[in-house]
Structure formats: C-alpha cells, structure tokens
Short mmCIF file of C-alpha atoms and ligand atoms in Angstrom, two decimals:
data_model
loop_
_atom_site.label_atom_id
_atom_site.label_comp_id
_atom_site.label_asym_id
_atom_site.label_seq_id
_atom_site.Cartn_x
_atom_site.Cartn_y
_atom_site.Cartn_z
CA UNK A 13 -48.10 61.80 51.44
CA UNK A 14 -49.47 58.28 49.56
CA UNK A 15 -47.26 57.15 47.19
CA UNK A 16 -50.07 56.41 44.94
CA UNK A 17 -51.99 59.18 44.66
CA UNK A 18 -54.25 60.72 41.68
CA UNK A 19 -53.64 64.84 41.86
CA UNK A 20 -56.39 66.63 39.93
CA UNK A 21 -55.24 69.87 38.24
CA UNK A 22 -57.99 69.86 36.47
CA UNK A 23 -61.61 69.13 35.83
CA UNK A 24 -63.75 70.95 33.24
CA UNK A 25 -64.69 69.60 29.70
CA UNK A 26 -64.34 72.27 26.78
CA UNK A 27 -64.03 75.55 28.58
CA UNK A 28 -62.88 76.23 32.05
CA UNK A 29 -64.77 77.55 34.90
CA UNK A 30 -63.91 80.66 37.49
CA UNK A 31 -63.20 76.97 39.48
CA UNK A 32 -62.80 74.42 37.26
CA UNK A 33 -59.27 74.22 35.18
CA UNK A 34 -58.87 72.62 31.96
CA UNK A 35 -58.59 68.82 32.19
CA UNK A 36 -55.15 67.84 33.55
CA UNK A 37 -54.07 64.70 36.04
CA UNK A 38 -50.91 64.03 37.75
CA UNK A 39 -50.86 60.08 39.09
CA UNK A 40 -47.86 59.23 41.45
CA UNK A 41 -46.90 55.53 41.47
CA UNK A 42 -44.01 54.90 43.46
CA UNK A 43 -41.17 57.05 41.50
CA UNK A 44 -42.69 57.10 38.86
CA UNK A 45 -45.44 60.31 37.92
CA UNK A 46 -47.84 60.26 34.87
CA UNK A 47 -49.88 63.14 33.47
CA UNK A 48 -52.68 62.81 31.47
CA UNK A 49 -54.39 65.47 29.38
CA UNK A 50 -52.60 68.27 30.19
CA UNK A 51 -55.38 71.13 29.03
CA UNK A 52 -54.46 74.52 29.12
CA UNK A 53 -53.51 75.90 32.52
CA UNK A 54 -51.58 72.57 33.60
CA UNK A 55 -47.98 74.49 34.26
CA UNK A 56 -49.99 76.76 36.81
CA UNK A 57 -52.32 74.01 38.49
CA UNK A 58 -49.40 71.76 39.23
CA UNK A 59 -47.38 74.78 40.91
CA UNK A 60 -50.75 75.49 42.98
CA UNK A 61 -51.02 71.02 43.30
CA UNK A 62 -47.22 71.17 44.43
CA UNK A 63 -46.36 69.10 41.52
CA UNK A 64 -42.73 70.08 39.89
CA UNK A 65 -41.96 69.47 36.15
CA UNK A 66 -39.39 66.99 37.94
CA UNK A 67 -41.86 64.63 39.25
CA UNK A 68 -43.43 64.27 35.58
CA UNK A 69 -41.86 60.56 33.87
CA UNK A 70 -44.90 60.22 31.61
CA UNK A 71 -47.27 62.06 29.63
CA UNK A 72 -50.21 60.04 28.25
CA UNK A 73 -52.63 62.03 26.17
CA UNK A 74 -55.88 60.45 25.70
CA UNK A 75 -57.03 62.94 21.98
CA UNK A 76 -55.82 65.82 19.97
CA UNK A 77 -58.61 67.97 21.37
CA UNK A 78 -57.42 71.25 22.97
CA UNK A 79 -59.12 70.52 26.30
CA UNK A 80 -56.81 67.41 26.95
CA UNK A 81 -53.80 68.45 25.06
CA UNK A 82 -53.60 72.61 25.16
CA UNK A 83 -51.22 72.70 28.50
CA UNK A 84 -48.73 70.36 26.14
CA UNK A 85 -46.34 72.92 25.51
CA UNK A 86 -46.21 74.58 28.39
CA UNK A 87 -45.31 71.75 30.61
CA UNK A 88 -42.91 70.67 28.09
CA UNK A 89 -40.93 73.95 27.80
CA UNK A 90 -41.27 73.96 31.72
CA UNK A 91 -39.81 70.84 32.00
CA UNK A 92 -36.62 71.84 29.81
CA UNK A 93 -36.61 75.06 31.46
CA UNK A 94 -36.28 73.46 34.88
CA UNK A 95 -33.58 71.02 32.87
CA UNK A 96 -35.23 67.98 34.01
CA UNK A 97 -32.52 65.05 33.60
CA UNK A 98 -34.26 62.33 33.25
CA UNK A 99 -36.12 60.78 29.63
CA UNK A 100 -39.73 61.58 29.42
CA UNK A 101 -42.01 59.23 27.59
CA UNK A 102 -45.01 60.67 25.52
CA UNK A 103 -47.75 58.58 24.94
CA UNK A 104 -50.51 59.75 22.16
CA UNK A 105 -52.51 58.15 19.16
CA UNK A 106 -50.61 57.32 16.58
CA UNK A 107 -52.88 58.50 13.92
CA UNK A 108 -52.50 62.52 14.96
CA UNK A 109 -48.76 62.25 15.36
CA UNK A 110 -48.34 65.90 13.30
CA UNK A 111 -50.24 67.53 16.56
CA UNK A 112 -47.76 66.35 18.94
CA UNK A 113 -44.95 67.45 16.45
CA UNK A 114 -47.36 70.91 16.29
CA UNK A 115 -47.35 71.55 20.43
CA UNK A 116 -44.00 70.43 20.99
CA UNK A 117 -42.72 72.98 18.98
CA UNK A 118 -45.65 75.27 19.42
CA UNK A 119 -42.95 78.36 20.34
CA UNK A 120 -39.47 79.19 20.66
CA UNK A 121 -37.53 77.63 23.51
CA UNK A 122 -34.14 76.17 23.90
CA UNK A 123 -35.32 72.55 23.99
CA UNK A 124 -33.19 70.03 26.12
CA UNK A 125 -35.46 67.58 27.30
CA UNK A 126 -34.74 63.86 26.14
CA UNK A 127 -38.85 63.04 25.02
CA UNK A 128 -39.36 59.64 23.82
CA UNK A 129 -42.40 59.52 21.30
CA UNK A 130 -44.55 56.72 21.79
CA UNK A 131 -47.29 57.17 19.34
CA UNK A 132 -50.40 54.21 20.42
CA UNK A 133 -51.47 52.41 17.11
CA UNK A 134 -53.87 49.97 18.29
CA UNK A 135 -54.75 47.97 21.58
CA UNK A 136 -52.33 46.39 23.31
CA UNK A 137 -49.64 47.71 26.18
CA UNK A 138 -47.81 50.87 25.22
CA UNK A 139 -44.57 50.52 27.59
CA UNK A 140 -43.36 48.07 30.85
CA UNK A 141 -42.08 49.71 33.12
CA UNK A 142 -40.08 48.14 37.17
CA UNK A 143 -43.57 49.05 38.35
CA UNK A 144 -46.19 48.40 36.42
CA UNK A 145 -46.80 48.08 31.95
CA UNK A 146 -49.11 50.47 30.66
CA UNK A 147 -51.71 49.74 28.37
CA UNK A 148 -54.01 51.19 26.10
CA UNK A 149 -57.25 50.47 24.13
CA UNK A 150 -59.20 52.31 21.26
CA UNK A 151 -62.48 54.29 22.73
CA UNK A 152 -65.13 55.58 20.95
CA UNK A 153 -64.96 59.58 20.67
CA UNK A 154 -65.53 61.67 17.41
CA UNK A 155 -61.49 61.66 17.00
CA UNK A 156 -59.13 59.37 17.37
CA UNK A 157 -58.88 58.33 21.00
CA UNK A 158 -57.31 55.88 23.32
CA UNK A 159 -57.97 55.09 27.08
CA UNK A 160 -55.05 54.13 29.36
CA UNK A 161 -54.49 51.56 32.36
CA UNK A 162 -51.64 50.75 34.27
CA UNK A 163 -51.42 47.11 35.74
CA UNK A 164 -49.05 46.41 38.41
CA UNK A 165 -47.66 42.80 38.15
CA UNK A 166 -49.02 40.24 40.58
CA UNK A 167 -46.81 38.92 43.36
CA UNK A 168 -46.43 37.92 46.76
CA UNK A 169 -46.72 39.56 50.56
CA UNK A 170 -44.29 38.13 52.77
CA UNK A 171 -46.31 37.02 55.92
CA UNK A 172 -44.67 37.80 58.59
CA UNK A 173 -46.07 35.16 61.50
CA UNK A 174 -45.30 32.13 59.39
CA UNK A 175 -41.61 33.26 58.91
CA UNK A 176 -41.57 33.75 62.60
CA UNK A 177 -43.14 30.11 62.98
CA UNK A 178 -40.13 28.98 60.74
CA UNK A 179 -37.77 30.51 62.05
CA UNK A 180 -36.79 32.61 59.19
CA UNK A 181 -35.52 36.36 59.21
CA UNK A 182 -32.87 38.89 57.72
CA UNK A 183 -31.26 37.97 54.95
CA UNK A 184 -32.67 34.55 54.46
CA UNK A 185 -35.90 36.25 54.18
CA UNK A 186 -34.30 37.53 50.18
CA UNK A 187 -33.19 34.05 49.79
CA UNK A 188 -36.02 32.56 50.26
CA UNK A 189 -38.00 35.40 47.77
CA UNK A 190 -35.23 34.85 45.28
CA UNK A 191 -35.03 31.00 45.21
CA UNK A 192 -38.50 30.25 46.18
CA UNK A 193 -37.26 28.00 48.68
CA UNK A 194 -35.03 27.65 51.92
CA UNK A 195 -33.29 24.96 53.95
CA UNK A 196 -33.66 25.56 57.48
CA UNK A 197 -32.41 23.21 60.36
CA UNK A 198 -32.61 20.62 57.74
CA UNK A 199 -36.14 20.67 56.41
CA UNK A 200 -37.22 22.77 53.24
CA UNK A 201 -39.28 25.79 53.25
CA UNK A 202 -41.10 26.94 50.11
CA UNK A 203 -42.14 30.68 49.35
CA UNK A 204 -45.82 29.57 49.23
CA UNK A 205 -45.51 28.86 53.17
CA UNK A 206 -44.38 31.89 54.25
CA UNK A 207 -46.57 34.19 52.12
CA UNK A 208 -50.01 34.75 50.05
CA UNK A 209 -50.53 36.19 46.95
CA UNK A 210 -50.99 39.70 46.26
CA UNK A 211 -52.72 41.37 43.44
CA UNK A 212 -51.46 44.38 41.66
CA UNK A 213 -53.12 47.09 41.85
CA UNK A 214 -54.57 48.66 38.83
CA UNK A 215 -55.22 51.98 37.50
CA UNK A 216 -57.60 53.28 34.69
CA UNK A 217 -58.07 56.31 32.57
CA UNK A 218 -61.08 56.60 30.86
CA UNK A 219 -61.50 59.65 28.93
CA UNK A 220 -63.41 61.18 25.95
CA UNK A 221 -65.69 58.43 24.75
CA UNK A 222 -69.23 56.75 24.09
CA UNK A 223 -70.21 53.27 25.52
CA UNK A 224 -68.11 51.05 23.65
CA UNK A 225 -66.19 47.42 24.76
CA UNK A 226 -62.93 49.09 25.17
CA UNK A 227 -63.93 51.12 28.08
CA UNK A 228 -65.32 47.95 29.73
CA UNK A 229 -61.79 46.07 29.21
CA UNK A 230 -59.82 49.65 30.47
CA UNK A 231 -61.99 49.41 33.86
CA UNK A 232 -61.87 45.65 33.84
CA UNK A 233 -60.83 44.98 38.10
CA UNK A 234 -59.51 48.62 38.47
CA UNK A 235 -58.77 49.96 41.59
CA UNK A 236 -59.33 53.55 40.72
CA UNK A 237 -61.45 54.23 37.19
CA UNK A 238 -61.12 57.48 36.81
CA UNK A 239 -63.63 58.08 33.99
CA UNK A 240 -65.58 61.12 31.91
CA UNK A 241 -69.00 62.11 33.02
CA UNK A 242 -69.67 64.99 30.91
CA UNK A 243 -73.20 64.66 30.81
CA UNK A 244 -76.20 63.86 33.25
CA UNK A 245 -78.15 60.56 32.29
CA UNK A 246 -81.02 63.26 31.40
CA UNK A 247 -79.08 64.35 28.35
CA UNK A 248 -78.04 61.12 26.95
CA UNK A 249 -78.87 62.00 23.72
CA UNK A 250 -76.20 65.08 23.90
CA UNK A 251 -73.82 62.55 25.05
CA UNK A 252 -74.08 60.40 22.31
CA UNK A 253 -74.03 62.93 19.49
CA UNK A 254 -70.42 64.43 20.82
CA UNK A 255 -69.23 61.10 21.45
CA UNK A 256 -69.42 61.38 25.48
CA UNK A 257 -70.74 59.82 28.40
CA UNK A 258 -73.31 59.99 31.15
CA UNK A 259 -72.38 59.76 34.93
CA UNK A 260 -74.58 57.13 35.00
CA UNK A 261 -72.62 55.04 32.02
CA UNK A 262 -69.97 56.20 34.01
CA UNK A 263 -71.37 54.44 37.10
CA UNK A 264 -72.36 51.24 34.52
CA UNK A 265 -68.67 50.69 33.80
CA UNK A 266 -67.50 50.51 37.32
CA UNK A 267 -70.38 48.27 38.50
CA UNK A 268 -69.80 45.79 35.43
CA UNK A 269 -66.24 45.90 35.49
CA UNK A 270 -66.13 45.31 39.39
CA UNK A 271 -63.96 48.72 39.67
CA UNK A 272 -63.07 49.55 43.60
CA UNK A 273 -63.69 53.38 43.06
CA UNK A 274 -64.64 56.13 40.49
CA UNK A 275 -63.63 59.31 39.87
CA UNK A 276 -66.10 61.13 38.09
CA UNK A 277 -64.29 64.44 35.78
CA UNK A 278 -64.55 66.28 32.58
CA UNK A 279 -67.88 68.05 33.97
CA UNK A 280 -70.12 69.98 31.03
CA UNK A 281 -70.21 73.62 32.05
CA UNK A 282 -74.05 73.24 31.41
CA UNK A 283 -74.21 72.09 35.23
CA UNK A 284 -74.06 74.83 37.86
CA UNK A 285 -73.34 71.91 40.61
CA UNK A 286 -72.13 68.08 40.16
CA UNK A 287 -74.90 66.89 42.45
CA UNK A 288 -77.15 65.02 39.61
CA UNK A 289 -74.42 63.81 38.35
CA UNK A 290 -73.16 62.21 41.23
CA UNK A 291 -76.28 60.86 41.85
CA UNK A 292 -76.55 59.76 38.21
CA UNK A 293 -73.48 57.24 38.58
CA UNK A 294 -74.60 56.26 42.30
CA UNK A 295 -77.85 54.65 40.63
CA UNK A 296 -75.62 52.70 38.68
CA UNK A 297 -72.49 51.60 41.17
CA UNK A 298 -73.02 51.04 44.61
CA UNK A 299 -69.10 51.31 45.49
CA UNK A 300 -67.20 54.91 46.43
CA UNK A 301 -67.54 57.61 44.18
CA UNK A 302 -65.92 60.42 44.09
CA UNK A 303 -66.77 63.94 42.10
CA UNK A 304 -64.00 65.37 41.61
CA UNK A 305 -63.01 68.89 42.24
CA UNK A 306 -59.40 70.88 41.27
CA UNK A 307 -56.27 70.11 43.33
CA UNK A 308 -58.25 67.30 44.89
CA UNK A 309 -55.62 64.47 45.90
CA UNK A 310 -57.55 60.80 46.01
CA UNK A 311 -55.04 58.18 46.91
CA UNK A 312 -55.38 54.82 45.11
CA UNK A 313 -57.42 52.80 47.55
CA UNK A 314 -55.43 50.01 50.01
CA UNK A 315 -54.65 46.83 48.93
CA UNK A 316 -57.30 44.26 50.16
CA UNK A 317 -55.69 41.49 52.09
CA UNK A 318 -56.38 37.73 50.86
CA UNK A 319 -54.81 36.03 53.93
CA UNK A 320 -56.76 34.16 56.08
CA UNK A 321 -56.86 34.59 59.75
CA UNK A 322 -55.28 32.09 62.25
CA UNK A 323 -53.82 30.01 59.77
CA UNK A 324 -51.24 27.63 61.34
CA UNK A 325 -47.32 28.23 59.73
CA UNK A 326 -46.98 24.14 61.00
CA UNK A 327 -49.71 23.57 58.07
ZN1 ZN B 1221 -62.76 65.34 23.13
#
C-alpha cells in the first residue's frame, strides 16, 4: 500500500449512478488522511474502500451543496461512534458556517469527537501541518466555494554515494542534516555535498467551479490535480451557466499549470460512458490522465529525481 494515495469513494455530480457514488475522496499522506466532499453514501464507500473513520484527520469540504457535503453527518457520527481519539480538523467556507453547524448536528447521537472548525475566509493557507500546510483559494461556482492544495515543504535527499565518498554514516549522517555541516578527519563537510534538493510534492483539489485564476494558482506545479469535469467540451455552454467545467478546461488547467497528472471526477449523469470526456481533456494535456471510477486507488505519482548522474563526491 502507497503511503500517498488518492481513494475514490466517489464520483458522480448531483445524483448517483447504479455505479457511481456521490462525490467523496479519501487522500492518505503519510499519517495523516483527508476527505473531501463527503456526498451521501461516504460511511458505506469507505467500508467497501477499506477506509476506517480512524484513518480520517481532515475533512475539507469544497461547497454547501448536498453532493459534496450530504455524507457529513454520517461520517461524523461514525467517527464518534467508533470513538476516534484523536482531533479532527474541518475545513469549509466561512461564509455557510450555519450548514456545517446544520449536518453536524443533523440527528441525535452521543457526540464525542474533538472537531476543530476551521471555517476558510479568503485565500491563503488554512492549517500547517509536520507534513505539509494546506491551502485554499476562492473558485468560481454559483455558491460559495473554495479549492484546496496541500504543499509539502521543500528539502533535501540524502545521496547516498557521496556520503560513502566521505566517509560519512550512522549517526553522523543526523548531524550532518541537523547542523548542515560535519568535521570529518579534519576537513569540513557541508549538507549541500552530500545531497540535492528535493521538491515537495504537491496535491490539488479542484472542485465545483468555472474557469477562473484561482483554479490556475490551486494546480500551479501539482503532482496530482484532481479536478471537476462535469461536462464534455460540446456542452460548454451548460457548463458555464451552473458554474462548472469541461474535461477539456479540465485538461487546460493541467497543461498551463504544468500539473504531473489529472484526475478527471464529478461526471454529469447525462454521459452513459466517460470516453468523450476523456478524450476532451487529452486534446488539451498531453500528460497522464486518469477517469476516474469508484474505489479506484491512484497513488500520488514518484518523486522525479534532480541528481545528476556520475557526479564526483571529490567535487
Ligand atoms: Zn456544486
């Protein structure tokens, strides 16, 4: 199992489908799990996706409408059900705090989870967390709405022929990370010699929205975009009037924000198969695409390395 992985539990805009859930996506980072959108159904997807109340840290809803928010108070009486210990951070826009208030307490239950309300009023990054700080922007839907991304720091990759070449191992190896530099048999060795630098990976969450700037800066270098394509390009005008987009504006933000891959979701029921779709955003963005379907796990795509081969550790 990937420690980054995205779990779809769900995939279907406005109604469900005999095989598409309700909206609903679990992302494991490390310790750490987020769910977005939780539409209705969520509880019963993540049993089927093998995803425990547990496992949830985050909950980052994108909009107030049912399809991305419905499965809200079933996960949350799930999760103090199953007496999950640990504080749970809920991330919405600011502006419809009385809905959260409304699903939270949708029904009777003895409540014991430890929620931490963090209502998004404007741009900027919502929480930092060990692994990575979250951020969101506002997107352009017919409600209020906010996209997410999650940037993991930049740092370094130890490398481990020039520590050989220095003679440098165990706990010196800390040392060295720690101080940034390391006296060994007399001469100095600095961090930069012994390692390269490694970009954090990013995530993005693109949901309910038309074109607009924000959803350019959310994809900006993403690793995974995982992004709406309710419409086909054919129906454009659709896609503007509900506030939406096309695959093929889907495929236009990962090709002009140099994303690695997309995840195409929140599929109209209009379409009996995703295959103009797909081809839609695959005009647009020549990298991988992926259509996603329920309980589909896509792991966040490898690092790329940046070191360059044969260089000398004497150098
Ligand atoms: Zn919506």
């Amino acid at each position: 199992m990937s420690n980054r992985e995205l779990v779809i539990l769900g995939t279907a805009s406005q109604a469900p489908t005999r095989s598409r859930n309700h909206n609903g996506y679990f992302l494991r980072w490390d310790d750490e799990g987020l769910l977005f959108d939780p539409g209705e159904g969520t509880q019963r997807q993540m049993l089927f996706a093998g995803v425990t109340a547990n496992h949830v840290t985050r909950i980052c809803v994108t909009h107030f409408h049912g399809d991305h928010c419905l499965g809200l108070p079933g996960v949350l009486q799930r999760m103090a059900l199953d007496r999950v210990a640990h504080p749970v951070e809920a991330c919405y826009p600011a502006q419809n705090q009385e809905f959260l208030e409304r699903l939270r307490h949708a029904s009777l239950f003895h409540d014991t989870l430890e929620l931490h309300e963090r209502p998004v009023d404007g741009d900027g990054v919502v929480t930092v967390a060990p692994a990575f700080r979250l951020e969101a922007r506002a997107l352009s839907h017919l409600v209020p709405t906010v996209g997410y991304r999650l940037v993991e720091p930049d740092g370094r990759r130890m490398l481990p022929r020039e520590l050989v070449g220095y003679g440098i191992s165990g706990p010196d190896i800390g040392r060295l990370q720690r101080a940034g530099r390391l006296a060994v048999d007399g001469r100095v060795v600095t961090l930069d010699q012994v390692s390269e630098p490694r970009r954090g990976q990013r995530f993005a969450f693109v949901m309910d929205t038309r074109l607009c700037d924000a959803a350019f800066e959310l994809a900006d270098g993403a690793d995974m975009l995982v992004c709406e394509s309710t419409f086909a390009d054919a129906d454009v005008g659709l896609a503007r009037d509900y506030g939406h987009l096309t695959a093929g504006q889907a495929g236009r933000i990962a090709a002009e924000s140099g994303a690695r891959l997309l995840v195409l979701t929140h599929f109209s029921q209009r379409y009996e198969t995703t295959a103009q779709l797909s081809a839609d955003a695959a005009a647009a963005f020549g990298g991988e695409i992926v259509v996603a379907a329920d309980l589909d796990r896509i792991p966040v795509p490898k690092r790329v390395s940046t070191q360059l081969p044969g260089r000398d550790p004497a150098d």
